[in-house]
Amino acid sequence: MTEEELYVQHRGVYVPIALHPLESLKYAEEFTVRDDDIFIGTYPKSGTTWMQEIVPLIMSGGDLKPVLTLPNWDRVPWLEEHRAIELKLEDRPSPRILATHFHYPMMPKSWFNSKAKMLYVMRNPKDVFTSSYHYYKMATYLVDPGTCDEFLMKFLNGKVMFGSWFDHVKGWLNAKEKDRILYLTYEEMIMDLKGSISKICSFLGKSLSEEVMERIADHCTFKNMKQNKMSNYSLVPKQFMDTSKSEFLRKGVSGDWKNLFTVAQAEFFDSVYKEKLKDVDFKFIWD
Ligand code: PPS
């Protein structure tokens, strides 16, 4: 099926209609954000599921119950997904932990006047592309990616779900609420998960012992999360995700783009990246 059949344009970006019917997008825009809300913001395939595991564990002080009893989409629901209305997010007790793939200007109007915090995670876009390429093959609510070249052009032109990676990242990096946004990268989490957990704790004002942070880091390794059926997407019916084509928790590494890109594709990607991010001074640690 085509983009026109499976996606709807919301503020100029494609969103898959199966997950984000128009009433959900309206609900999200008009959502009343509370000062103690904690948001996890990502462009798709940048570390959302990982954070949906880490942040509840930090908030529970290392108690595994929330991550072993609730699927990640109920534990940390997406603000803009159809389930948000069913879950009645407006009635949930504080502090709520919410995920979003929204670009910065799409955030609920009330976000901008709140004190809510945002944990914004970025990942090497070549790895985001690679993870997406495999995911688009298995997720039946998305348009088949076609060849790697075809998907590359769509990705670089933002003709994919949630639009352009470049616009997403630039929008959030230029947000004016810097005091309540913590910028993280997937790569730093790969290199030092406990250090990232400690950073998140400080940002959220949670004081946890070294031992608890170590326990959280251990639970949140790729290997351990893959065993957790509340987080590994094995509860999703086959008709939505065909795991014979790819798994949701697929490889969990940085640099897998090297197994997909040709030299010419990587060079082309890098030239677009250089041009589009020329005004950004954030020090990314990826290649
Ligand atoms: S989504 O669809 O936007 O919610 O996807 P998202 O969760 O953002 O990204 C999925 C990728 O994150 C990887 N992942 C992890 N990597 C390392 N460690 C842990 N614990 C972990 N959990 C999820 C997941 O495997 C996807 O990346 P790829 O490269 O496809 O493996």
GROMACS .gro file of C-alpha atoms in nm, residues 10-248:
model
  239
   10HIS     CA    1  -0.028   1.614   1.043
   11ARG     CA    2   0.128   1.962   1.042
   12GLY     CA    3   0.309   1.865   0.723
   13VAL     CA    4   0.451   1.530   0.839
   14TYR     CA    5   0.333   1.178   0.771
   15VAL     CA    6   0.189   0.980   1.063
   16PRO     CA    7   0.051   0.627   1.028
   17ILE     CA    8  -0.327   0.654   1.049
   18ALA     CA    9  -0.366   0.309   1.209
   19LEU     CA   10  -0.192   0.433   1.524
   20HIS     CA   11  -0.275   0.801   1.508
   21PRO     CA   12  -0.631   0.865   1.393
   22LEU     CA   13  -0.722   1.233   1.365
   23GLU     CA   14  -0.902   1.238   1.701
   24SER     CA   15  -0.581   1.119   1.872
   25LEU     CA   16  -0.378   1.395   1.714
   26LYS     CA   17  -0.636   1.651   1.826
   27TYR     CA   18  -0.642   1.497   2.176
   28ALA     CA   19  -0.262   1.530   2.194
   29GLU     CA   20  -0.261   1.891   2.078
   30GLU     CA   21  -0.519   1.989   2.337
   31PHE     CA   22  -0.377   1.775   2.616
   32THR     CA   23  -0.330   1.951   2.950
   33VAL     CA   24   0.032   1.902   3.051
   34ARG     CA   25   0.108   1.904   3.424
   35ASP     CA   26   0.422   2.060   3.571
   36ASP     CA   27   0.536   1.723   3.705
   37ASP     CA   28   0.488   1.532   3.378
   38ILE     CA   29   0.796   1.358   3.241
   39PHE     CA   30   0.817   1.325   2.863
   40ILE     CA   31   1.038   1.095   2.660
   41GLY     CA   32   1.084   1.249   2.316
   42THR     CA   33   1.231   1.066   2.019
   43TYR     CA   34   1.233   1.043   1.646
   44PRO     CA   35   1.119   0.679   1.584
   45LYS     CA   36   1.384   0.408   1.631
   46SER     CA   37   1.610   0.623   1.848
   47GLY     CA   38   1.572   0.453   2.187
   48THR     CA   39   1.208   0.502   2.293
   49THR     CA   40   1.153   0.146   2.419
   50TRP     CA   41   1.478   0.159   2.610
   51MET     CA   42   1.370   0.478   2.788
   52GLN     CA   43   1.023   0.330   2.851
   53GLU     CA   44   1.210   0.072   3.061
   54ILE     CA   45   1.466   0.299   3.228
   55VAL     CA   46   1.249   0.588   3.344
   56PRO     CA   47   0.977   0.382   3.520
   57LEU     CA   48   1.254   0.190   3.698
   58ILE     CA   49   1.412   0.513   3.814
   59MET     CA   50   1.075   0.639   3.936
   60SER     CA   51   1.001   0.309   4.115
   61GLY     CA   52   1.340   0.320   4.286
   62GLY     CA   53   1.446   0.000   4.108
   63ASP     CA   54   1.130  -0.199   4.185
   64LEU     CA   55   1.085  -0.421   3.877
   65LYS     CA   56   0.706  -0.454   3.917
   66PRO     CA   57   0.602  -0.184   3.665
   67VAL     CA   58   0.826  -0.323   3.390
   68LEU     CA   59   0.735  -0.686   3.453
   69THR     CA   60   0.359  -0.637   3.478
   70LEU     CA   61   0.270  -0.362   3.230
   71PRO     CA   62   0.343  -0.355   2.857
   72ASN     CA   63   0.565  -0.060   2.771
   73TRP     CA   64   0.284   0.112   2.575
   74ASP     CA   65   0.065   0.120   2.889
   75ARG     CA   66   0.348   0.194   3.129
   76VAL     CA   67   0.471   0.491   2.924
   77PRO     CA   68   0.196   0.561   2.670
   78TRP     CA   69   0.246   0.767   2.358
   79LEU     CA   70   0.064   1.096   2.387
   80GLU     CA   71  -0.040   1.094   2.021
   81GLU     CA   72  -0.144   0.729   1.987
   82HIS     CA   73  -0.505   0.608   1.980
   83ARG     CA   74  -0.452   0.429   2.313
   84ALA     CA   75  -0.404   0.763   2.492
   85ILE     CA   76  -0.777   0.833   2.471
   86GLU     CA   77  -0.868   0.480   2.585
   87LEU     CA   78  -0.620   0.502   2.875
   88LYS     CA   79  -0.760   0.840   2.980
   89LEU     CA   80  -0.420   0.994   3.033
   90GLU     CA   81  -0.586   1.302   3.178
   91ASP     CA   82  -0.698   1.094   3.480
   92ARG     CA   83  -0.365   0.925   3.547
   93PRO     CA   84  -0.196   1.008   3.876
   94SER     CA   85   0.117   1.223   3.882
   95PRO     CA   86   0.393   1.198   3.797
   96ARG     CA   87   0.293   1.073   3.452
   97ILE     CA   88   0.560   0.938   3.219
   98LEU     CA   89   0.462   0.993   2.856
   99ALA     CA   90   0.634   0.919   2.526
  100THR     CA   91   0.607   1.124   2.212
  101HIS     CA   92   0.745   1.122   1.859
  102PHE     CA   93   0.616   1.477   1.805
  103HIS     CA   94   0.837   1.743   1.654
  104TYR     CA   95   0.888   2.036   1.892
  105PRO     CA   96   0.621   2.267   1.742
  106MET     CA   97   0.362   1.985   1.752
  107MET     CA   98   0.372   1.961   2.133
  108PRO     CA   99   0.049   2.034   2.321
  109LYS     CA  100  -0.007   2.407   2.361
  110SER     CA  101   0.008   2.362   2.740
  111TRP     CA  102   0.359   2.211   2.721
  112PHE     CA  103   0.507   2.550   2.636
  113ASN     CA  104   0.372   2.716   2.953
  114SER     CA  105   0.444   2.423   3.184
  115LYS     CA  106   0.742   2.310   3.387
  116ALA     CA  107   0.717   1.952   3.253
  117LYS     CA  108   1.048   1.783   3.177
  118MET     CA  109   1.163   1.632   2.851
  119LEU     CA  110   1.419   1.355   2.805
  120TYR     CA  111   1.505   1.389   2.437
  121VAL     CA  112   1.702   1.099   2.289
  122MET     CA  113   1.888   1.117   1.959
  123ARG     CA  114   2.059   0.841   1.763
  124ASN     CA  115   2.298   0.831   1.469
  125PRO     CA  116   2.058   0.888   1.179
  126LYS     CA  117   2.232   0.621   0.969
  127ASP     CA  118   2.144   0.371   1.246
  128VAL     CA  119   1.793   0.519   1.274
  129PHE     CA  120   1.763   0.461   0.900
  130THR     CA  121   1.891   0.103   0.934
  131SER     CA  122   1.660   0.019   1.224
  132SER     CA  123   1.368   0.180   1.037
  133TYR     CA  124   1.448  -0.006   0.714
  134HIS     CA  125   1.409  -0.341   0.893
  135TYR     CA  126   1.111  -0.221   1.095
  136TYR     CA  127   0.921  -0.094   0.790
  137LYS     CA  128   0.948  -0.442   0.644
  138MET     CA  129   0.787  -0.606   0.945
  139ALA     CA  130   0.530  -0.346   1.056
  140THR     CA  131   0.222  -0.395   0.841
  141TYR     CA  132   0.083  -0.047   0.919
  142LEU     CA  133   0.381   0.112   0.740
  143VAL     CA  134   0.461   0.140   0.370
  144ASP     CA  135   0.703  -0.128   0.251
  145PRO     CA  136   1.045   0.041   0.231
  146GLY     CA  137   1.130  -0.098  -0.113
  147THR     CA  138   1.499  -0.109  -0.196
  148CYS     CA  139   1.758   0.049   0.029
  149ASP     CA  140   1.809   0.325  -0.233
  150GLU     CA  141   1.435   0.393  -0.252
  151PHE     CA  142   1.401   0.412   0.125
  152LEU     CA  143   1.709   0.633   0.147
  153MET     CA  144   1.549   0.896  -0.073
  154LYS     CA  145   1.226   0.881   0.127
  155PHE     CA  146   1.413   0.907   0.458
  156LEU     CA  147   1.633   1.197   0.350
  157ASN     CA  148   1.329   1.381   0.212
  158GLY     CA  149   1.120   1.318   0.524
  159LYS     CA  150   0.863   1.105   0.336
  160VAL     CA  151   0.848   0.858   0.624
  161MET     CA  152   0.656   0.839   0.950
  162PHE     CA  153   0.714   1.148   1.163
  163GLY     CA  154   0.884   1.324   0.875
  164SER     CA  155   1.240   1.443   0.857
  165TRP     CA  156   1.493   1.324   1.116
  166PHE     CA  157   1.686   1.645   1.053
  167ASP     CA  158   1.388   1.872   1.126
  168HIS     CA  159   1.298   1.667   1.435
  169VAL     CA  160   1.643   1.690   1.590
  170LYS     CA  161   1.702   2.052   1.491
  171GLY     CA  162   1.361   2.153   1.627
  172TRP     CA  163   1.424   1.998   1.966
  173LEU     CA  164   1.786   2.119   1.985
  174ASN     CA  165   1.664   2.474   1.921
  175ALA     CA  166   1.384   2.452   2.179
  176LYS     CA  167   1.390   2.747   2.415
  177GLU     CA  168   1.304   2.543   2.729
  178LYS     CA  169   1.667   2.425   2.770
  179ASP     CA  170   1.641   2.421   3.151
  180ARG     CA  171   1.381   2.145   3.139
  181ILE     CA  172   1.514   1.935   2.851
  182LEU     CA  173   1.784   1.670   2.896
  183TYR     CA  174   1.951   1.577   2.567
  184LEU     CA  175   2.076   1.221   2.553
  185THR     CA  176   2.211   1.002   2.277
  186TYR     CA  177   2.160   0.633   2.214
  187GLU     CA  178   2.536   0.606   2.165
  188GLU     CA  179   2.622   0.741   2.511
  189MET     CA  180   2.371   0.497   2.659
  190ILE     CA  181   2.544   0.212   2.473
  191MET     CA  182   2.884   0.327   2.600
  192ASP     CA  183   2.787   0.393   2.962
  193LEU     CA  184   2.435   0.296   3.059
  194LYS     CA  185   2.483   0.348   3.431
  195GLY     CA  186   2.632   0.692   3.367
  196SER     CA  187   2.325   0.782   3.157
  197ILE     CA  188   2.094   0.655   3.430
  198SER     CA  189   2.279   0.868   3.683
  199LYS     CA  190   2.241   1.173   3.455
  200ILE     CA  191   1.865   1.108   3.420
  201CYS     CA  192   1.831   1.067   3.798
  202SER     CA  193   1.998   1.405   3.860
  203PHE     CA  194   1.778   1.571   3.600
  204LEU     CA  195   1.462   1.421   3.753
  205GLY     CA  196   1.576   1.498   4.109
  206LYS     CA  197   1.579   1.127   4.206
  207SER     CA  198   1.850   1.013   4.438
  208LEU     CA  199   1.928   0.643   4.395
  209SER     CA  200   2.213   0.441   4.540
  210GLU     CA  201   2.494   0.312   4.317
  211GLU     CA  202   2.365  -0.039   4.377
  212VAL     CA  203   2.010   0.046   4.258
  213MET     CA  204   2.143   0.226   3.950
  214GLU     CA  205   2.358  -0.077   3.872
  215ARG     CA  206   2.053  -0.305   3.908
  216ILE     CA  207   1.850  -0.083   3.672
  217ALA     CA  208   2.136  -0.079   3.419
  218ASP     CA  209   2.157  -0.456   3.436
  219HIS     CA  210   1.785  -0.501   3.381
  220CYS     CA  211   1.795  -0.259   3.086
  221THR     CA  212   2.065  -0.430   2.883
  222PHE     CA  213   1.951  -0.532   2.536
  223LYS     CA  214   1.987  -0.900   2.628
  224ASN     CA  215   1.770  -0.870   2.937
  225MET     CA  216   1.507  -0.648   2.779
  226LYS     CA  217   1.475  -0.896   2.495
  227GLN     CA  218   1.360  -1.155   2.753
  228ASN     CA  219   1.093  -0.924   2.896
  229LYS     CA  220   0.769  -0.995   2.714
  230MET     CA  221   0.628  -0.665   2.850
  231SER     CA  222   0.893  -0.480   2.650
  232ASN     CA  223   0.997  -0.697   2.355
  233TYR     CA  224   0.675  -0.648   2.154
  234SER     CA  225   0.604  -1.023   2.146
  235LEU     CA  226   0.252  -0.940   2.276
  236VAL     CA  227   0.171  -0.760   1.950
  237PRO     CA  228  -0.036  -0.980   1.714
  238LYS     CA  229   0.146  -1.108   1.402
  239GLN     CA  230  -0.096  -0.920   1.177
  240PHE     CA  231   0.063  -0.589   1.292
  241MET     CA  232   0.425  -0.701   1.322
  242ASP     CA  233   0.554  -0.989   1.117
  243THR     CA  234   0.850  -1.101   1.327
  244SER     CA  235   0.949  -1.358   1.064
  245LYS     CA  236   1.084  -1.054   0.869
  246SER     CA  237   1.261  -0.877   1.156
  247GLU     CA  238   1.242  -0.847   1.533
  248PHE     CA  239   1.150  -0.531   1.721
   0.00000   0.00000   0.00000
